[in-house]
mmCIF file of C-alpha atoms and ligand atoms in Angstrom:
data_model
loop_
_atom_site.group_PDB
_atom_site.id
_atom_site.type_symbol
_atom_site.label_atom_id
_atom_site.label_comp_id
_atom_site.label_asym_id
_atom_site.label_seq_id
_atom_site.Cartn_x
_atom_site.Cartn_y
_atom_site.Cartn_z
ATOM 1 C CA UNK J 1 -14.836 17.320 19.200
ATOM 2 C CA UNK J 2 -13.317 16.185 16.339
ATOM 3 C CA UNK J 3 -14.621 13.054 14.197
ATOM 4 C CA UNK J 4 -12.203 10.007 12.496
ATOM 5 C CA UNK J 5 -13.475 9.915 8.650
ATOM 6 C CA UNK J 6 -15.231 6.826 8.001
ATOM 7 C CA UNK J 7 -12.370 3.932 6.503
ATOM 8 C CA UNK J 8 -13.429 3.997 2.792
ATOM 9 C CA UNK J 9 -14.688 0.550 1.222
ATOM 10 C CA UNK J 10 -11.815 -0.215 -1.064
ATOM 11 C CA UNK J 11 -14.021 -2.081 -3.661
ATOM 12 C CA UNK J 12 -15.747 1.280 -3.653
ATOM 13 C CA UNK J 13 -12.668 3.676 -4.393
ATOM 14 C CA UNK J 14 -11.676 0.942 -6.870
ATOM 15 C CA UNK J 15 -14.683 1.300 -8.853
ATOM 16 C CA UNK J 16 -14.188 4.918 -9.197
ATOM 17 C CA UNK J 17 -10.654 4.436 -10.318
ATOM 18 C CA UNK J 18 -11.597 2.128 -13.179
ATOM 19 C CA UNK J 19 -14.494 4.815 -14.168
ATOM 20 C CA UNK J 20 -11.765 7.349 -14.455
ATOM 21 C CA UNK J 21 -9.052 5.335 -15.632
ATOM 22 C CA UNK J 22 -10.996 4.214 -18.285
ATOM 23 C CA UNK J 23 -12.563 7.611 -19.359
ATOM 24 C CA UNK J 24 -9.303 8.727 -19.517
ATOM 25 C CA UNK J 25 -7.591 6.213 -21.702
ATOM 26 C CA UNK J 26 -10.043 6.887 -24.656
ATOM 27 C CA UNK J 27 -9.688 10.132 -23.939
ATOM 28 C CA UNK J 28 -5.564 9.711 -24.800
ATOM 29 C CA UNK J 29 -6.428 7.038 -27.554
ATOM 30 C CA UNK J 30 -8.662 8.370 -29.785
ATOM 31 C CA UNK J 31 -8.319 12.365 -28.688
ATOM 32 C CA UNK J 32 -3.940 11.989 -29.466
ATOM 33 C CA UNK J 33 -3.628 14.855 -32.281
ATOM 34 C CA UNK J 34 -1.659 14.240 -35.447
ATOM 35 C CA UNK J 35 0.543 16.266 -35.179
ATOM 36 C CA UNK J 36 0.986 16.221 -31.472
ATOM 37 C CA UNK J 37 4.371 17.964 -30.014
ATOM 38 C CA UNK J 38 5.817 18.958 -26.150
ATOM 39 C CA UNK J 39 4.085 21.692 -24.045
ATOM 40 C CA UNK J 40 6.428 21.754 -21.333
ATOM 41 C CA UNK J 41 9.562 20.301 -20.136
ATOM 42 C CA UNK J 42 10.337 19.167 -16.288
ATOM 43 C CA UNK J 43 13.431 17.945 -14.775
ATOM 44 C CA UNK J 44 15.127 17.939 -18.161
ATOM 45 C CA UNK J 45 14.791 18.811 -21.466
ATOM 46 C CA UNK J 46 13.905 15.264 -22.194
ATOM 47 C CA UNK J 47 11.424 14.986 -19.528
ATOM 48 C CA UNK J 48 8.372 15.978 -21.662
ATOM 49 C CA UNK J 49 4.809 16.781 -20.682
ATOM 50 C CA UNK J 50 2.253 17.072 -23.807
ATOM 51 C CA UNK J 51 -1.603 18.769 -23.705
ATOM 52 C CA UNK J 52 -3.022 15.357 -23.428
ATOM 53 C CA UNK J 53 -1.293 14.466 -20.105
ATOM 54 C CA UNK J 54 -2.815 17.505 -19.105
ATOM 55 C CA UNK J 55 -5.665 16.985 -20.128
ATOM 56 C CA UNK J 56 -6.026 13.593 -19.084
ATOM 57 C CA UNK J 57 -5.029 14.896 -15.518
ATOM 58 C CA UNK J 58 -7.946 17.752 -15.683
ATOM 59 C CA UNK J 59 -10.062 14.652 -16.692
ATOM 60 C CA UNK J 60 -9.469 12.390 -13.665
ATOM 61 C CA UNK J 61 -9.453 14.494 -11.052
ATOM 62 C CA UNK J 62 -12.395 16.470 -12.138
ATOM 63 C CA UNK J 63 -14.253 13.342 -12.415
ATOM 64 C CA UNK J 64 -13.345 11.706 -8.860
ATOM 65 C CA UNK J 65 -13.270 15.279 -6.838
ATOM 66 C CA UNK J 66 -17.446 15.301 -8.240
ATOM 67 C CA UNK J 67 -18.142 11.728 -6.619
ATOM 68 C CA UNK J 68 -15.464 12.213 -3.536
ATOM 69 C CA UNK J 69 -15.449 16.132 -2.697
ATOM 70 C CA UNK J 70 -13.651 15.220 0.508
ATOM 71 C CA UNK J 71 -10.576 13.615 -0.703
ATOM 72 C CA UNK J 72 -6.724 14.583 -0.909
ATOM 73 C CA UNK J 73 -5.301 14.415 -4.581
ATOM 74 C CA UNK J 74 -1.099 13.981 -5.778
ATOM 75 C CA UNK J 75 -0.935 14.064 -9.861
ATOM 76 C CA UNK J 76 1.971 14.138 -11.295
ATOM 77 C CA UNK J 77 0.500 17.328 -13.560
ATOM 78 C CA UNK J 78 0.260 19.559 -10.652
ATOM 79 C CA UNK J 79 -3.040 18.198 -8.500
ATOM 80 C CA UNK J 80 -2.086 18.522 -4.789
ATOM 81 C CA UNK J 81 -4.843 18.654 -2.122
ATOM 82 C CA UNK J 82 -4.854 17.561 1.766
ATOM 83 C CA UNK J 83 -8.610 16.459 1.734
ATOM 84 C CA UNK J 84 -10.136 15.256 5.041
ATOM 85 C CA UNK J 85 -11.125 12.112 4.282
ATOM 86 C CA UNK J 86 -8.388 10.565 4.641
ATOM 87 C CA UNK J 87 -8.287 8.997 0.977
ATOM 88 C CA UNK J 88 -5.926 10.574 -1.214
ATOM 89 C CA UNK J 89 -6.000 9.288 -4.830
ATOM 90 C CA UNK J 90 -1.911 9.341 -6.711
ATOM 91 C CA UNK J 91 -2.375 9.718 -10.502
ATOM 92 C CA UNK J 92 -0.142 9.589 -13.405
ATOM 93 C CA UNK J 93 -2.523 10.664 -15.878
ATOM 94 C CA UNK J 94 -0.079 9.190 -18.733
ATOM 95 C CA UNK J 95 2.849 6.875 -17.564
ATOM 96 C CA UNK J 96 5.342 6.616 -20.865
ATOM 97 C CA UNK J 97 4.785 9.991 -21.967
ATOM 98 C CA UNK J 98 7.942 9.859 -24.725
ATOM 99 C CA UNK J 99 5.590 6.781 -26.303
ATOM 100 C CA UNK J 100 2.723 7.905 -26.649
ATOM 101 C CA UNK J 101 4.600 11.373 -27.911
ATOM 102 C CA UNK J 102 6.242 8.822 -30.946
ATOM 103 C CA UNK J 103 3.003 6.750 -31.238
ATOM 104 C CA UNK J 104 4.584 3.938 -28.740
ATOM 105 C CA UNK J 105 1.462 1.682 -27.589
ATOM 106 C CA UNK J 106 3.169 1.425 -24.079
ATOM 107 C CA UNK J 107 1.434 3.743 -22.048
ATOM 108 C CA UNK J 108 -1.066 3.529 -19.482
ATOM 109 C CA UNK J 109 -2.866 5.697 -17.080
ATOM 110 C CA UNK J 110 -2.274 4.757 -13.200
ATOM 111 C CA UNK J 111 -4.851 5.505 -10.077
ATOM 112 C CA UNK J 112 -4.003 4.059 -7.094
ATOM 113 C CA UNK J 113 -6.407 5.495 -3.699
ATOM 114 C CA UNK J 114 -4.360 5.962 -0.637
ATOM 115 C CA UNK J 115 -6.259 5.290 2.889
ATOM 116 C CA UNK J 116 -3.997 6.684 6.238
ATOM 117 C CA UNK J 117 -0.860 6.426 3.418
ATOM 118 C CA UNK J 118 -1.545 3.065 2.785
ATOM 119 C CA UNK J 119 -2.588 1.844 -1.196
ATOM 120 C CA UNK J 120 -5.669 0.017 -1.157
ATOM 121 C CA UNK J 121 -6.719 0.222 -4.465
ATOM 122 C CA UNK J 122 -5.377 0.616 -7.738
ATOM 123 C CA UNK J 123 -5.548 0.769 -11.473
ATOM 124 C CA UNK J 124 -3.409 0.276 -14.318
ATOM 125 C CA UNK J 125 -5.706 1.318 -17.958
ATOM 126 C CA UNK J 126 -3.406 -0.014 -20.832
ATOM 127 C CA UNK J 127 -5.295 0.818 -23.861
ATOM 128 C CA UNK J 128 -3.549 0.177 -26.649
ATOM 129 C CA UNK J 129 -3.313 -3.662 -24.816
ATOM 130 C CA UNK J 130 -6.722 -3.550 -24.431
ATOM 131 C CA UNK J 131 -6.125 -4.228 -20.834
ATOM 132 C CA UNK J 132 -6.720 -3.221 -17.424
ATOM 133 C CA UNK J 133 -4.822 -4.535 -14.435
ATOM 134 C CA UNK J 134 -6.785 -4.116 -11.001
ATOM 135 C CA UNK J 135 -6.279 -4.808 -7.620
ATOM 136 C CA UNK J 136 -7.761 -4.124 -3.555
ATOM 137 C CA UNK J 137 -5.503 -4.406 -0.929
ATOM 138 C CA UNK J 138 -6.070 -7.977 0.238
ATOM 139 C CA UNK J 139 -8.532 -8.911 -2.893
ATOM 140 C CA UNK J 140 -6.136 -10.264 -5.508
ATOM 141 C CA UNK J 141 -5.330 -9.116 -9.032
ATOM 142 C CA UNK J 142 -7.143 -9.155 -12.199
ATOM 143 C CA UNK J 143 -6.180 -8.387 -15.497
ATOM 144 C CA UNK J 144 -9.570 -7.842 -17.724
ATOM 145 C CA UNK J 145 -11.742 -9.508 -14.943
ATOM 146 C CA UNK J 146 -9.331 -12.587 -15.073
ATOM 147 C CA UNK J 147 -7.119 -13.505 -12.136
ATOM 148 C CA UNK J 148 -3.358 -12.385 -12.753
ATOM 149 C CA UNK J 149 -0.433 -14.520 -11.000
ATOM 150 C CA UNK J 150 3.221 -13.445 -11.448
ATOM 151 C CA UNK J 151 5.766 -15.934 -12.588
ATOM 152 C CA UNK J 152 7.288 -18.808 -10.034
ATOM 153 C CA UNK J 153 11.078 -17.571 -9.243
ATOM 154 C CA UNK J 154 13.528 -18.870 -12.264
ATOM 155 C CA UNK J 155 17.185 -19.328 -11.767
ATOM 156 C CA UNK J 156 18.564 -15.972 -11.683
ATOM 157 C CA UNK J 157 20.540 -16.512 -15.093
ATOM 158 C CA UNK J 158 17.183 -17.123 -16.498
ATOM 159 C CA UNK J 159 15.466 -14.082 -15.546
ATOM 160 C CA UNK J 160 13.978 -11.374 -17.537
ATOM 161 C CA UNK J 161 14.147 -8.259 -16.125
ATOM 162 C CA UNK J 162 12.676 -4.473 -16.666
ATOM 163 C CA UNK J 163 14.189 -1.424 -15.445
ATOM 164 C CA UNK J 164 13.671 2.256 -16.663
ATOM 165 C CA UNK J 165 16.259 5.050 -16.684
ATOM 166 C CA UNK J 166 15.278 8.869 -15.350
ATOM 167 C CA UNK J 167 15.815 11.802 -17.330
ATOM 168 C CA UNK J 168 19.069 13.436 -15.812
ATOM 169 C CA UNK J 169 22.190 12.243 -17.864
ATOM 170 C CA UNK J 170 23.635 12.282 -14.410
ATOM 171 C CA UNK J 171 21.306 9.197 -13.161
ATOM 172 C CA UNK J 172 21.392 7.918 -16.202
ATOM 173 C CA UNK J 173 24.269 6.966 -16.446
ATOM 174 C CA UNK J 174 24.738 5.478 -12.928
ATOM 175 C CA UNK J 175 21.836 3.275 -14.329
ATOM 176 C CA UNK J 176 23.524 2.514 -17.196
ATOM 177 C CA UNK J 177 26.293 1.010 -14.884
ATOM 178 C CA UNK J 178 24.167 -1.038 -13.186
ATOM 179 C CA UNK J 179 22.488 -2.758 -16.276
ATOM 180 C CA UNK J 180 26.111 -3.510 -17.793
ATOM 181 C CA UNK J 181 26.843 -5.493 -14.926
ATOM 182 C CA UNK J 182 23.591 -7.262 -14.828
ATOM 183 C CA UNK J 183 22.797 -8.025 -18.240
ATOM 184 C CA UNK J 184 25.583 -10.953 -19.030
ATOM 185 C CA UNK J 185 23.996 -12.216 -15.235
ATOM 186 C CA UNK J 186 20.165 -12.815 -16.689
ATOM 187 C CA UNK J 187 18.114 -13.838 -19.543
ATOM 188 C CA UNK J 188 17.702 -10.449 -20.793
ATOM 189 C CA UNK J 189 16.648 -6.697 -19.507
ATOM 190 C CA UNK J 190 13.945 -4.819 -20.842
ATOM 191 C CA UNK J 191 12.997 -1.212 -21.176
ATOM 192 C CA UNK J 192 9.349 -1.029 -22.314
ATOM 193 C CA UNK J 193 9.329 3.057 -20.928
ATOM 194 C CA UNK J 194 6.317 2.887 -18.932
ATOM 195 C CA UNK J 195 6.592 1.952 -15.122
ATOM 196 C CA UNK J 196 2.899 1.559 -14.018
ATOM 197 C CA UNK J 197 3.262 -1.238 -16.919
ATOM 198 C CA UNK J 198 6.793 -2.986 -16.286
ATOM 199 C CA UNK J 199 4.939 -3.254 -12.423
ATOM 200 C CA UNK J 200 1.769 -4.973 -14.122
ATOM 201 C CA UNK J 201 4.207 -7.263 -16.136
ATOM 202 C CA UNK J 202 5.719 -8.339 -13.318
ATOM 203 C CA UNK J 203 2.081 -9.136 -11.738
ATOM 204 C CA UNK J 204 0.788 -10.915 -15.482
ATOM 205 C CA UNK J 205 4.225 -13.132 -15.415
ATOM 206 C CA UNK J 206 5.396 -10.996 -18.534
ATOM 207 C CA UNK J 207 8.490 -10.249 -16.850
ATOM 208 C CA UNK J 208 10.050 -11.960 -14.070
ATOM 209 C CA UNK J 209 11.603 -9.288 -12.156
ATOM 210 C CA UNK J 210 11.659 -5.198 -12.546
ATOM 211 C CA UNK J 211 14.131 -2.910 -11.097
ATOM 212 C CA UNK J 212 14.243 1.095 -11.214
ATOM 213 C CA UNK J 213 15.679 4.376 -9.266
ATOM 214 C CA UNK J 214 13.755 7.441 -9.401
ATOM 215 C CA UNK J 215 10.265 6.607 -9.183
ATOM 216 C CA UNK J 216 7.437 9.108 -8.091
ATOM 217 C CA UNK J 217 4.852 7.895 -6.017
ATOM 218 C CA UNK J 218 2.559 8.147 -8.814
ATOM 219 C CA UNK J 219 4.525 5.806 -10.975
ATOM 220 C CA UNK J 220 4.334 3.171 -8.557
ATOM 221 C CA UNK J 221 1.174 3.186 -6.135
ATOM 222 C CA UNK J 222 -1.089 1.224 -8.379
ATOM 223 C CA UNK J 223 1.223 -1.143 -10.399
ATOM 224 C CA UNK J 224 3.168 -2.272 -7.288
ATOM 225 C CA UNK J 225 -0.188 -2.957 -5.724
ATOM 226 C CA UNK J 226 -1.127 -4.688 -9.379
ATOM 227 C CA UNK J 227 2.105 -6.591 -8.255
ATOM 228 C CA UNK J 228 1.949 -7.719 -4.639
ATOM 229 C CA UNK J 229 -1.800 -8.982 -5.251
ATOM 230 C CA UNK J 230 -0.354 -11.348 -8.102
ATOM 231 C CA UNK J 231 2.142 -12.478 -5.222
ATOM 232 C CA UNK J 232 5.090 -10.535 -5.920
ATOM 233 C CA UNK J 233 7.326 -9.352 -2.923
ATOM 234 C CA UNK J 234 7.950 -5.233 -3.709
ATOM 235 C CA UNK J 235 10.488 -3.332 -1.984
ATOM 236 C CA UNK J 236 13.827 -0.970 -1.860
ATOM 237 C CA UNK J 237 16.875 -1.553 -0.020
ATOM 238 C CA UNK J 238 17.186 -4.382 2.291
ATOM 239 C CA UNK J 239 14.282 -3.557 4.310
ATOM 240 C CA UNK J 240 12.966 -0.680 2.705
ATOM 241 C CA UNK J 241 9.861 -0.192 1.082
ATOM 242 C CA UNK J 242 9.387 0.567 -2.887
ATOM 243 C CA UNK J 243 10.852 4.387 -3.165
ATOM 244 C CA UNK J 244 12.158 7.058 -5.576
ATOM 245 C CA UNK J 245 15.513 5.702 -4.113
ATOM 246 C CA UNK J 246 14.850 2.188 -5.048
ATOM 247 C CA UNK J 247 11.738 0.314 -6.626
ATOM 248 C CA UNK J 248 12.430 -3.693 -6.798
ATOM 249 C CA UNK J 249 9.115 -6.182 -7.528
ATOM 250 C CA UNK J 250 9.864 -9.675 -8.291
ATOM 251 C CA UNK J 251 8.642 -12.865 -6.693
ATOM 252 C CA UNK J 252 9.884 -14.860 -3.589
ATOM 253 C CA UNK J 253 12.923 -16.393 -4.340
ATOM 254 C CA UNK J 254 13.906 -13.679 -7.336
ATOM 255 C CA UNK J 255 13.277 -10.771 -5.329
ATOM 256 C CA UNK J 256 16.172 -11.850 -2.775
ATOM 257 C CA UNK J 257 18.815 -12.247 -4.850
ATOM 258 C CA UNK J 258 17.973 -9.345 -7.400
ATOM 259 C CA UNK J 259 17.747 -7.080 -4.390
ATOM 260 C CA UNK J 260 21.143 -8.551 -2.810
ATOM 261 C CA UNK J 261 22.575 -7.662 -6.127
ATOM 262 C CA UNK J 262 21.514 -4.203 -6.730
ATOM 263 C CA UNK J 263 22.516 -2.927 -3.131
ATOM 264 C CA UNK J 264 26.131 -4.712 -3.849
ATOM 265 C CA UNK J 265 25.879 -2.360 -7.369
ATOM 266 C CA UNK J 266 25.032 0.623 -5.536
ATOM 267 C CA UNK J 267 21.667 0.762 -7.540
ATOM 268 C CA UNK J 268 20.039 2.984 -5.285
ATOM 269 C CA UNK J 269 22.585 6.110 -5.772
ATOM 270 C CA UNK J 270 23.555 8.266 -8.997
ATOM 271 C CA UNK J 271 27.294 8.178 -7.895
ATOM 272 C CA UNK J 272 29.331 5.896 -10.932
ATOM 273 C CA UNK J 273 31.296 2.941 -9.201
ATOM 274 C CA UNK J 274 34.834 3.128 -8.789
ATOM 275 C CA UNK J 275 35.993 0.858 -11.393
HETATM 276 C C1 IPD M 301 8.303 7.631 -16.798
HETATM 277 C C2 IPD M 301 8.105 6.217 -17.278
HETATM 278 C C3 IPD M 301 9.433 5.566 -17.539
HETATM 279 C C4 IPD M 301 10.322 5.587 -16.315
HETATM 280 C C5 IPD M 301 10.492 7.004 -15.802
HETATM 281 C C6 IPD M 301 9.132 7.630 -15.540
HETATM 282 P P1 IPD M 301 6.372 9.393 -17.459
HETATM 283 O O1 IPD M 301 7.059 8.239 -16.509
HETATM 284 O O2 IPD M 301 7.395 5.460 -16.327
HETATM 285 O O3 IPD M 301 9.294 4.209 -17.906
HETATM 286 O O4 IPD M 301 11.573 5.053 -16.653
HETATM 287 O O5 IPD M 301 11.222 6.925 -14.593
HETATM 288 O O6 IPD M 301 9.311 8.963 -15.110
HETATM 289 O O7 IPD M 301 7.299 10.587 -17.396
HETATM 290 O O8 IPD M 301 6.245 8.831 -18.823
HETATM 291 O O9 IPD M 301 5.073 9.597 -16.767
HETATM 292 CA CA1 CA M 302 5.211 8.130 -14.974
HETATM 293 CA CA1 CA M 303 3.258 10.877 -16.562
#
């Protein structure tokens, strides 16, 4: 016969995420050598790893896999495991890698914990803000303890928006596309380089809105959740969810028309419009 895991307590995982999280972020601020340069390239030769995200990775999972034997891991440095828990935890043990390589302060470390595929808890460790955005499924989101609310819809010309570009020239310059049309439509576009912290803007009210193609899951899981706990609306294409294809958070009344306008720009493919 077999037996259904236990459901975790969220509150639980979430405290274990923090513990990491935060172990790992003084790990990347005050361990970051001098002279620190890139140990391996991915899907580009722009799409750097160093020995600290590495290391940081080694970190995090170590630490959890001691308290939670049981569970599934999916890091962006390489941890993949099934687990039979049914928890898996996503990590990007550095999100804005190419900062912290030039001595950016935008990075973060992100640890979301997955339950039947669904993200119930999540952190996003900011550092060199001093800050760490936090959220349960169904509990809200704080930012340093305090509650964190994103931003009441603004007229659409009034909006600031983040977006990110991926590393292929190819995609990149589909994105670049987009962001010509949009920017004479809003306030203003940002591109702070670190995803996991463009989501938590959206959830602090820093930014209104936040757009990007080419997401992993472990760029997204906890800063999305970050997001819809301060009462943004997340998604992809009309009635998608958040995806590598298309990652959209924004509040009601933002979210609608930014979405309407990125499907009419094609936002969610690498193909240049016809002009
Ligand atoms: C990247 C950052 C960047 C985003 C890229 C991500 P990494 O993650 O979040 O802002 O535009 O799509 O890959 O490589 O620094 O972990
Ligand atoms: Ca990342
Ligand atoms: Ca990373």
């Amino acid at each position: 016969m077999t037996t259904t895991p236990a459901s975790p307590d969220p509150a639980e995982l979430l405290t274990i995420a923090l513990e990491a999280a935060h172990r790992a972020g003084v790990l990347l601020r005050d361990g970051r050598p001098a002279d620190l340069g890139v140990a391996a390239t991915k899907t580009s030769p722009i799409d750097v790893v160093t020995e600290m995200d590495i290391a940081a990775e080694k970190l995090i999972t170590d630490r959890i896999g001691r308290l939670r034997p049981d569970d599934g891991f999916l890091g962006e440095e390489g941890a993949s495991s099934e687990g039979s828990s049914g928890v898996r935890w996503v990590i990007d043990p550095l999100d804005g890698t190419v900062n912290y390589l030039y001595g950016l302060p935008s990075w973060a470390v992100s640890i979301a914990a997955e339950y039947d595929g669904e993200v119930i808890a999540g952190v996003v460790e900011a550092p060199m803000r001093r800050e760490t955005y936090q959220a349960v499924r169904g509990g809200g989101a704080f930012v340093n303890g305090e509650p964190a609310r994103c931003r009441p819809a603004p007229e659409f010309s009034h909006a600031l928006i983040g977006t990110g570009f991926g590393y292929l020239a190819e995609r990149r310059a589909a994105q670049a596309e987009v962001v010509r049309t949009l920017v004479p439509r809003v306030r203003d576009i940002r591109r702070a380089g670190a995803a996991a912290i463009d989501l938590a803007d959206v959830g602090c009210g820093r930014l209104d809105g936040y757009f990007e193609r080419g997401l992993n899951p472990w760029d997204l899981a906890a800063g999305a959740l970050f997001a819809r706990e301060a009462g943004a609306l997340t998604g992809g294409r009309p009635g998608q969810p958040a995806s590598g294809e298309l990652t959209i958070a924004a509040p009601p009344g933002l979210f609608e028309p930014l979405q309407a306008m990125l499907e009419e720009l094609g936002a969610w493919h690498d193909r240049p419009r016809p002009s």
